[in-house]
Amino acid sequence: MSRVVVGISGGVDSSVAAYLLKEQGHDLIALFMVNWHERVGNITSACTWEEDALIAEMVAKKLDIPFHIVDLSKDYKKRVVDYMFAEYQAGRTPNPDVLCNREIKFDSFLDEAMKFDADFVATGHYCRKSEVEVNGETIHRLLAGKDPNKDQSYFLCQLNQQQLSKAMFPVGELLKPEVREIARKQNLPTAERKDSQGICFVGKVDLPTFLQQQLEPKPGNVIEIPATFSEKKKQLEVSEENYRKLCFSFPYKPWNGKVIGEHQGAHFYTIGQRKGLNIGGHKDPLFVLGTDVKRNIVYVGEGQNHPGLHRKGLFVAHDDMHWIRHDLKMEVGEKRTFDIRIRYRQPLEKGTLHLNKDGAWFLFDNEQRGITAGQFTAWYLNDELIGSGVIA
RNA sequence: GACUCAGUAGCUCAGUUGGUAGAGCACAUCCCUUUUAAGGAUGGGGUCCUGGGUUCGAGACCCAGCUGAGUCA
């Protein structure tokens, strides 16, 4: 039997993960990590990590396994929160939780686990693992969780083989209701606890409030782009010379539309966003088509079907390409089809990845809504996550 | 200066032959969701420009005024 450090958070998923490992007879240690101390915003109901830690400890006691707390807030601040602010500042939309897994749970936290002589680190993620032999080398595969509604493989899309080799995902074979059921049967204190949401570890905080801790408000114009304008730009054939136009967001200019309102800072908005524009008087809702943080302009379009909301492809720079399956890494000049995800909980979409000297060009069979720079794209073959990269 | 049209929720407007008001958007809350979005549900909101008049009763009819847009000179 192996020695396993299970990261427990005070939620059901990690509690049940711990229980299952215990049942399998592993030598278990529960480790709770603190990643954020500050209380931000004046959200009175915001629960602090102390409460989570308390409940996590109750779970550990119930399962009769040793419980420890480790404070990783310094790392979290430096490697996740700072990145997040920097990305927003630059006009991109980051995914802090993907970074949290790569930089914290499967790095700093894994290091801590190693101090307990752990063979593995387990988490409550809804995903699965398996191995294949390729030329005598063991390759770890990251697979989607069995519950299609809860699959969290996307959040682990930036892990490498080293990290994956140490990971265990005990709930990946289960459906969420089954996890709840087990928790209830075992009388775990987390059985009926509401799932966590919001940026992991920072907690239930209103994102705009959180961003305003660091980013200054800066009033600027909201400009509406007529649907007819975007329509004209779209009659492009999918060919290599058109990749740039098809795979980058259109560089709108102020004279492409008319000023219809004011915003409090272009860096607070993301493509596809509807809420928070504070502009009424239209027949259909307005959605953000793009932002320009240099000129501090937010470009919007009216209606779900505004052509400017949809794009045929996206681009990932060579340096931002990450292959979990490094044995499947493509050569420059190659083209392959994958099932592609452009953000968490987005259905997989068929598309072709063409790697050329400039980088990776992803062309979808169908236009995608709200492709946003800074988010991660992840490509799959069936259930398996093959690689991921930052959308340019 | 004359004439025409308009003035109803934060915004854009609808309100039939007069019976104290509605829709979309916006906003709020909740649901969904370990990113950002989206989506779903619910909800708060109006001295119907002002002052008179007709009427049992006016957002609607009449008169005057104010404001805005336009047309003509």
Coordinates of C-alpha atoms (C1' of nucleotides) in Angstrom, one line a residue:
Chain A
M1 CA 0.0 0.0 0.0
S2 CA 1.1 3.5 -0.7
R3 CA 1.5 6.5 1.4
V4 CA -0.9 9.1 0.1
V5 CA -1.4 12.7 1.1
V6 CA -4.9 13.8 0.4
G7 CA -5.6 17.5 0.0
I8 CA -8.8 18.1 1.8
S9 CA -10.6 21.3 1.5
G10 CA -13.6 21.0 3.6
G11 CA -15.9 20.1 0.7
V12 CA -17.6 16.8 -0.1
D13 CA -15.4 15.8 -3.0
S14 CA -12.1 15.7 -1.2
S15 CA -13.8 14.1 1.9
V16 CA -15.1 11.3 -0.2
A17 CA -11.7 11.0 -1.9
A18 CA -10.1 10.5 1.5
Y19 CA -12.7 8.0 2.5
L20 CA -12.2 5.9 -0.6
L21 CA -8.5 5.9 -0.3
K22 CA -8.9 4.8 3.3
E23 CA -11.1 2.0 2.2
Q24 CA -8.5 0.9 -0.2
G25 CA -6.2 0.6 2.7
H26 CA -3.7 3.3 1.9
D27 CA -1.5 4.9 4.5
L28 CA -3.3 8.3 4.5
I29 CA -2.5 11.8 5.7
A30 CA -4.9 14.7 5.3
L31 CA -3.4 18.0 4.5
F32 CA -5.3 21.2 4.4
M33 CA -3.8 24.2 2.7
V34 CA -4.3 27.8 3.4
N35 CA -3.9 30.0 0.4
W36 CA -5.6 33.2 1.2
H37 CA -5.9 35.1 4.4
E38 CA -7.4 38.4 3.5
R39 CA -11.0 39.1 3.6
V40 CA -11.8 41.1 0.6
G41 CA -14.8 43.1 -0.2
N42 CA -17.5 43.6 2.4
I43 CA -19.4 40.4 1.7
T44 CA -20.6 39.5 5.1
S45 CA -21.4 35.9 4.5
A46 CA -17.9 35.2 3.1
C47 CA -16.7 32.2 5.0
T48 CA -13.0 32.2 5.9
W49 CA -10.6 29.4 5.6
E50 CA -10.9 28.8 9.3
E51 CA -14.3 27.3 8.9
D52 CA -13.2 25.1 6.1
A53 CA -10.2 24.0 8.1
L54 CA -12.4 23.1 11.0
I55 CA -14.7 21.0 8.9
A56 CA -11.8 19.4 7.1
E57 CA -10.4 18.4 10.5
M58 CA -13.7 16.9 11.5
V59 CA -13.6 14.8 8.4
A60 CA -10.1 13.6 9.2
K61 CA -11.1 12.8 12.7
K62 CA -14.1 10.9 11.4
L63 CA -12.0 8.9 9.1
D64 CA -9.3 8.5 11.7
I65 CA -6.4 9.9 9.7
P66 CA -3.8 12.4 10.8
F67 CA -4.6 16.0 9.9
H68 CA -2.2 18.8 9.1
I69 CA -2.4 22.4 7.9
V70 CA 0.1 24.0 5.6
D71 CA 0.2 27.7 4.7
L72 CA 0.9 28.3 1.0
S73 CA -0.5 31.8 0.8
K74 CA 2.8 33.3 -0.1
D75 CA 3.2 31.1 -3.1
Y76 CA -0.4 31.5 -4.0
K77 CA -0.2 35.2 -3.9
K78 CA 3.0 35.3 -6.0
R79 CA 2.2 32.6 -8.5
V80 CA -1.6 32.9 -8.9
V81 CA -3.0 36.2 -7.7
D82 CA -0.2 38.3 -9.1
Y83 CA -0.5 36.6 -12.5
M84 CA -4.2 37.2 -12.4
F85 CA -3.9 40.9 -11.8
A86 CA -1.2 41.2 -14.4
E87 CA -3.4 39.5 -17.0
Y88 CA -6.4 41.6 -16.3
Q89 CA -4.2 44.7 -16.4
A90 CA -3.0 43.7 -19.8
G91 CA -6.5 43.3 -21.1
R92 CA -6.6 39.5 -21.0
T93 CA -8.8 37.2 -19.1
P94 CA -6.8 34.7 -17.0
N95 CA -7.9 31.4 -15.5
P96 CA -6.4 31.5 -12.0
D97 CA -7.6 28.0 -11.2
V98 CA -5.6 26.3 -13.9
L99 CA -2.6 28.1 -12.6
C100 CA -3.5 27.1 -9.0
N101 CA -3.3 23.5 -10.0
R102 CA -0.1 23.8 -11.9
E103 CA 1.7 26.1 -9.5
I104 CA 0.2 25.2 -6.1
K105 CA -1.7 22.0 -5.7
F106 CA 0.7 20.0 -7.9
D107 CA 3.8 21.9 -7.1
S108 CA 4.1 23.7 -3.7
F109 CA 1.6 21.5 -2.1
L110 CA 3.1 18.4 -3.7
D111 CA 6.5 19.5 -2.2
E112 CA 4.9 19.7 1.2
A113 CA 3.4 16.3 0.7
M114 CA 6.8 14.9 -0.1
K115 CA 8.0 16.0 3.3
F116 CA 5.6 13.3 4.6
D117 CA 7.3 10.8 2.4
A118 CA 4.2 10.5 0.2
D119 CA 4.1 8.4 -2.8
F120 CA 1.0 10.2 -4.2
V121 CA -1.0 13.3 -3.7
A122 CA -4.8 12.9 -4.0
T123 CA -7.4 15.5 -4.7
G124 CA -11.2 15.6 -5.2
H125 CA -11.0 16.5 -8.8
Y126 CA -13.5 14.8 -11.2
C127 CA -11.0 13.3 -13.6
R128 CA -9.3 10.0 -14.2
K129 CA -5.8 8.7 -14.9
S130 CA -4.4 5.8 -16.8
E131 CA -1.1 4.7 -18.2
V132 CA 0.2 3.6 -21.5
E133 CA 3.6 2.2 -22.5
V134 CA 5.2 4.1 -25.4
N135 CA 8.6 2.8 -26.5
G136 CA 9.3 1.4 -23.1
E137 CA 8.3 4.6 -21.3
T138 CA 5.3 4.9 -19.1
I139 CA 3.1 7.7 -20.1
H140 CA 0.4 9.1 -17.8
R141 CA -2.9 9.9 -19.4
L142 CA -5.3 12.5 -18.0
L143 CA -8.9 11.5 -18.7
A144 CA -12.2 13.3 -18.3
G145 CA -14.2 12.5 -15.1
K146 CA -16.9 10.0 -15.6
D147 CA -19.6 12.6 -14.7
P148 CA -19.9 14.6 -17.8
N149 CA -21.5 17.4 -15.9
K150 CA -18.6 17.7 -13.4
D151 CA -15.6 16.9 -15.5
Q152 CA -12.7 18.9 -14.2
S153 CA -9.9 17.6 -16.3
Y154 CA -9.7 21.1 -17.9
F155 CA -8.4 22.6 -14.7
L156 CA -5.5 20.2 -14.8
C157 CA -4.7 20.9 -18.4
Q158 CA -1.3 22.4 -17.6
L159 CA 0.1 19.6 -15.6
N160 CA 3.1 17.7 -16.8
Q161 CA 4.0 14.0 -16.7
Q162 CA 6.0 14.5 -13.5
Q163 CA 3.1 16.0 -11.7
L164 CA 0.6 13.6 -13.1
S165 CA 2.7 10.6 -12.1
K166 CA 2.1 11.7 -8.5
A167 CA -1.6 12.4 -8.7
M168 CA -4.6 10.3 -7.6
F169 CA -8.2 11.2 -8.4
P170 CA -10.4 8.9 -6.3
V171 CA -13.7 10.4 -7.2
G172 CA -13.1 10.5 -11.0
E173 CA -15.0 7.3 -11.6
L174 CA -18.1 8.5 -9.7
L175 CA -21.0 10.8 -10.5
K176 CA -21.6 13.7 -8.2
P177 CA -24.8 12.3 -6.8
E178 CA -22.9 9.1 -5.9
V179 CA -20.3 11.1 -4.1
R180 CA -23.0 12.9 -2.1
E181 CA -24.5 9.5 -1.4
I182 CA -21.3 8.0 -0.1
A183 CA -20.7 11.1 2.1
R184 CA -24.2 10.7 3.6
K185 CA -23.8 7.0 4.2
Q186 CA -20.6 7.6 6.0
N187 CA -22.0 10.5 7.9
L188 CA -19.2 12.8 6.8
P189 CA -19.8 16.3 8.0
T190 CA -19.4 17.6 4.5
A191 CA -22.3 15.5 3.1
E192 CA -24.7 18.3 2.7
R193 CA -22.2 21.1 2.3
K194 CA -22.7 23.4 -0.6
D195 CA -20.0 23.0 -3.3
S196 CA -17.4 25.7 -3.3
Q197 CA -17.4 28.1 -6.1
G198 CA -15.6 31.2 -7.1
I199 CA -11.9 31.4 -7.5
C200 CA -10.5 28.5 -5.6
F201 CA -9.3 29.5 -2.2
V202 CA -10.0 33.1 -2.5
G203 CA -13.5 32.1 -2.0
K204 CA -16.8 33.6 -2.4
V205 CA -15.8 37.0 -3.5
D206 CA -17.4 39.2 -6.1
L207 CA -14.8 39.4 -8.9
P208 CA -15.3 43.0 -9.8
T209 CA -14.9 43.9 -6.1
F210 CA -11.8 41.8 -5.9
L211 CA -10.2 43.3 -9.0
Q212 CA -10.8 46.8 -7.8
Q213 CA -8.5 46.0 -4.9
Q214 CA -5.7 46.3 -7.3
L215 CA -6.9 47.8 -10.5
E216 CA -7.8 51.5 -10.6
P217 CA -11.1 52.6 -12.2
K218 CA -10.5 54.5 -15.4
P219 CA -13.6 55.8 -17.2
G220 CA -13.6 55.4 -20.9
N221 CA -16.0 55.0 -23.8
V222 CA -18.2 52.1 -24.7
I223 CA -18.5 51.9 -28.5
E224 CA -21.2 49.9 -30.3
I225 CA -20.2 48.1 -33.4
P226 CA -23.1 47.6 -35.9
A227 CA -23.7 44.0 -36.9
T228 CA -23.3 45.0 -40.5
F229 CA -19.7 46.1 -39.9
S230 CA -18.6 42.7 -38.5
E231 CA -20.6 40.9 -41.2
K232 CA -18.5 42.4 -43.9
K233 CA -15.3 41.2 -42.3
K234 CA -16.3 37.6 -42.2
Q235 CA -16.4 36.4 -45.7
L236 CA -13.0 34.8 -45.5
E237 CA -12.0 31.5 -46.9
V238 CA -10.1 29.2 -44.5
S239 CA -6.6 29.2 -45.9
E240 CA -3.2 29.7 -44.4
E241 CA -2.9 33.3 -45.6
N242 CA -6.1 34.1 -43.8
Y243 CA -5.2 32.5 -40.4
R244 CA -4.4 35.8 -38.8
K245 CA -7.7 37.3 -39.6
L246 CA -9.6 34.2 -38.6
C247 CA -7.8 33.5 -35.4
F248 CA -7.3 36.8 -33.7
S249 CA -10.0 39.1 -32.4
F250 CA -10.7 41.9 -34.7
P251 CA -8.8 45.1 -33.9
Y252 CA -11.7 47.5 -33.7
K253 CA -11.1 51.2 -34.0
P254 CA -13.2 54.0 -32.4
W255 CA -14.5 55.1 -35.8
N256 CA -15.9 51.6 -36.5
G257 CA -18.9 52.4 -34.3
K258 CA -20.5 55.0 -32.2
V259 CA -20.1 55.9 -28.5
I260 CA -23.1 54.8 -26.5
G261 CA -21.9 54.9 -23.0
E262 CA -19.1 55.0 -20.4
H263 CA -17.3 52.2 -18.6
Q264 CA -15.1 52.2 -15.5
G265 CA -12.0 50.6 -17.1
A266 CA -11.6 48.4 -20.1
H267 CA -9.5 45.9 -18.1
F268 CA -12.6 45.0 -16.1
Y269 CA -14.4 43.5 -19.1
T270 CA -14.1 40.3 -21.0
I271 CA -15.3 39.1 -24.4
G272 CA -18.8 37.8 -24.4
Q273 CA -19.7 39.6 -21.2
R274 CA -23.2 41.0 -20.9
K275 CA -23.7 42.0 -17.3
G276 CA -22.2 45.2 -15.9
L277 CA -22.3 47.4 -19.0
N278 CA -25.1 49.5 -17.5
I279 CA -26.4 50.5 -20.9
G280 CA -30.0 50.1 -21.7
G281 CA -32.3 51.2 -24.5
H282 CA -31.6 48.4 -26.9
K283 CA -33.9 45.8 -28.2
D284 CA -31.5 43.0 -27.5
P285 CA -28.8 42.7 -24.9
L286 CA -25.3 44.1 -25.6
F287 CA -22.3 41.8 -25.4
V288 CA -18.6 42.8 -25.2
L289 CA -17.0 42.1 -28.6
G290 CA -13.5 43.2 -27.5
T291 CA -11.6 45.5 -25.3
D292 CA -8.7 47.9 -26.0
V293 CA -6.8 48.6 -22.8
K294 CA -4.4 51.0 -24.5
R295 CA -7.2 53.3 -25.7
N296 CA -9.4 52.2 -22.8
I297 CA -12.3 51.4 -25.0
V298 CA -14.9 48.6 -24.7
Y299 CA -16.5 47.5 -28.0
V300 CA -19.9 46.0 -27.8
G301 CA -22.5 44.5 -30.2
E302 CA -26.2 44.0 -29.9
G303 CA -27.7 40.6 -29.8
Q304 CA -26.6 37.0 -29.3
N305 CA -26.0 36.6 -33.0
H306 CA -23.8 39.5 -33.6
P307 CA -21.2 38.2 -36.0
G308 CA -18.4 39.9 -34.0
L309 CA -19.1 37.6 -31.1
H310 CA -18.1 34.5 -33.0
R311 CA -14.8 33.4 -34.5
K312 CA -13.6 30.6 -36.6
G313 CA -10.3 29.9 -34.9
L314 CA -7.7 30.8 -32.3
F315 CA -4.0 31.0 -32.0
V316 CA -1.5 29.7 -29.5
A317 CA 2.2 30.7 -29.6
H318 CA 4.8 28.0 -29.7
D319 CA 6.0 28.9 -26.2
D320 CA 2.5 28.6 -24.8
M321 CA 1.9 25.1 -26.2
H322 CA 1.8 22.4 -23.5
W323 CA 1.6 18.7 -24.3
I324 CA 0.6 16.4 -21.5
R325 CA 1.1 13.6 -24.0
H326 CA 4.5 14.8 -25.1
D327 CA 4.8 11.6 -27.1
L328 CA 2.0 13.0 -29.3
K329 CA 3.6 16.3 -29.8
M330 CA 3.2 17.6 -33.3
E331 CA 5.9 18.6 -35.8
V332 CA 5.9 21.9 -37.6
G333 CA 3.8 21.5 -40.7
E334 CA 1.5 18.9 -39.2
K335 CA -2.3 19.1 -39.1
R336 CA -4.5 17.0 -36.8
T337 CA -8.1 17.1 -35.7
F338 CA -9.0 17.3 -32.1
D339 CA -12.0 17.9 -29.8
I340 CA -11.3 21.3 -28.4
R341 CA -12.4 23.2 -25.4
I342 CA -12.0 27.0 -25.1
R343 CA -13.1 27.4 -21.5
Y344 CA -14.3 25.5 -18.5
R345 CA -17.5 23.6 -19.0
Q346 CA -17.7 24.4 -22.6
P347 CA -18.7 21.4 -24.8
L348 CA -15.9 20.0 -26.9
E349 CA -15.9 21.2 -30.4
K350 CA -14.3 19.6 -33.4
G351 CA -11.5 21.4 -35.0
T352 CA -8.1 21.1 -36.7
L353 CA -4.8 22.1 -35.2
H354 CA -2.3 23.2 -37.7
L355 CA 1.2 23.7 -36.4
N356 CA 3.3 25.9 -38.6
K357 CA 6.4 28.0 -38.0
D358 CA 4.5 30.8 -36.4
G359 CA 2.7 28.7 -33.9
A360 CA -0.5 26.6 -33.4
W361 CA -3.6 27.5 -35.4
F362 CA -6.9 26.0 -34.3
L363 CA -9.6 26.1 -36.8
F364 CA -13.0 25.0 -35.7
D365 CA -15.6 23.2 -37.8
N366 CA -18.1 25.7 -36.4
E367 CA -17.6 29.2 -35.3
Q368 CA -17.1 29.6 -31.6
R369 CA -18.6 32.2 -29.4
G370 CA -16.5 34.3 -27.1
I371 CA -13.0 33.1 -27.7
T372 CA -11.0 35.1 -25.2
A373 CA -7.3 35.9 -25.0
G374 CA -5.7 34.6 -21.7
Q375 CA -8.0 31.7 -21.4
F376 CA -6.7 28.2 -21.9
T377 CA -7.7 26.0 -24.8
A378 CA -7.4 22.3 -24.2
W379 CA -7.5 19.7 -26.9
Y380 CA -8.7 16.1 -26.4
L381 CA -8.9 12.8 -28.2
N382 CA -12.1 11.3 -27.0
D383 CA -11.8 11.3 -23.2
E384 CA -8.2 12.2 -23.0
L385 CA -6.7 15.6 -22.6
I386 CA -3.7 15.7 -24.9
G387 CA -2.5 19.3 -24.5
S388 CA -3.3 22.9 -23.7
G389 CA -2.2 26.4 -24.4
V390 CA -2.9 30.0 -23.7
I391 CA -5.2 31.7 -26.3
A392 CA -3.4 34.7 -27.9
Chain B
rG1 C1' -41.9 84.4 -36.2
rA2 C1' -45.6 80.5 -38.1
rC3 C1' -46.7 75.5 -38.4
rU4 C1' -46.1 70.2 -37.4
rC5 C1' -44.6 66.3 -34.3
rA6 C1' -42.9 64.6 -29.7
rG7 C1' -42.5 64.8 -23.9
rU8 C1' -45.1 57.6 -20.1
rA9 C1' -40.1 53.3 -15.5
rG10 C1' -32.5 54.4 -15.5
rC11 C1' -32.6 53.9 -21.4
rU12 C1' -35.7 52.9 -26.1
rC13 C1' -40.6 52.9 -26.7
rA14 C1' -46.1 50.7 -26.6
rG15 C1' -50.6 52.1 -24.5
rU16 C1' -56.7 50.2 -28.6
rU17 C1' -63.3 53.9 -29.1
rG18 C1' -61.4 58.1 -21.8
rG19 C1' -61.9 53.7 -16.3
rU20 C1' -55.3 55.7 -11.9
rA21 C1' -50.2 51.9 -16.8
rG22 C1' -47.0 47.7 -20.1
rA23 C1' -42.5 45.5 -23.1
rG24 C1' -37.5 45.1 -24.3
rC25 C1' -32.9 46.7 -22.5
rA26 C1' -30.6 48.1 -17.8
rC27 C1' -30.4 46.9 -12.6
rA28 C1' -31.0 43.5 -8.1
rU29 C1' -31.5 38.7 -5.9
rC30 C1' -31.4 33.6 -6.5
rC31 C1' -30.1 29.0 -9.4
rC32 C1' -26.2 26.9 -12.3
rU33 C1' -20.7 27.0 -12.0
rU34 C1' -13.9 25.6 -8.1
rU35 C1' -11.7 30.9 -14.1
rU36 C1' -14.0 34.8 -16.8
rA37 C1' -18.4 34.6 -19.4
rA38 C1' -23.0 32.8 -20.9
rG39 C1' -27.7 30.7 -19.5
rG40 C1' -32.3 30.0 -16.3
rA41 C1' -35.8 32.0 -12.5
rU42 C1' -37.7 35.8 -9.6
rG43 C1' -38.0 40.9 -8.4
rG44 C1' -37.6 46.3 -7.4
rG45 C1' -38.8 50.4 -9.7
rG46 C1' -43.4 55.4 -12.9
rU47 C1' -46.6 63.0 -9.2
rC48 C1' -47.7 59.1 -17.4
rC49 C1' -43.5 67.5 -18.7
rU50 C1' -46.3 71.5 -15.8
rG51 C1' -50.9 74.3 -14.7
rG52 C1' -55.9 74.7 -15.6
rG53 C1' -60.6 72.7 -17.9
rU54 C1' -64.5 69.0 -19.8
rU55 C1' -66.1 64.3 -17.4
rC56 C1' -68.8 60.2 -12.3
rG57 C1' -63.7 59.2 -14.0
rA58 C1' -58.0 61.5 -18.3
rG59 C1' -51.6 59.2 -19.8
rA60 C1' -55.3 59.5 -23.3
rC61 C1' -60.2 65.1 -25.0
rC62 C1' -59.7 70.9 -24.8
rC63 C1' -56.7 75.4 -23.4
rA64 C1' -52.2 77.7 -21.8
rG65 C1' -47.1 77.2 -20.7
rC66 C1' -42.2 74.8 -20.6
rU67 C1' -38.7 71.6 -23.2
rG68 C1' -36.9 68.9 -27.5
rA69 C1' -36.9 67.7 -32.8
rG70 C1' -38.3 69.1 -37.6
rU71 C1' -40.7 72.0 -41.7
rC72 C1' -41.7 76.8 -43.7
rA73 C1' -40.5 81.8 -44.1

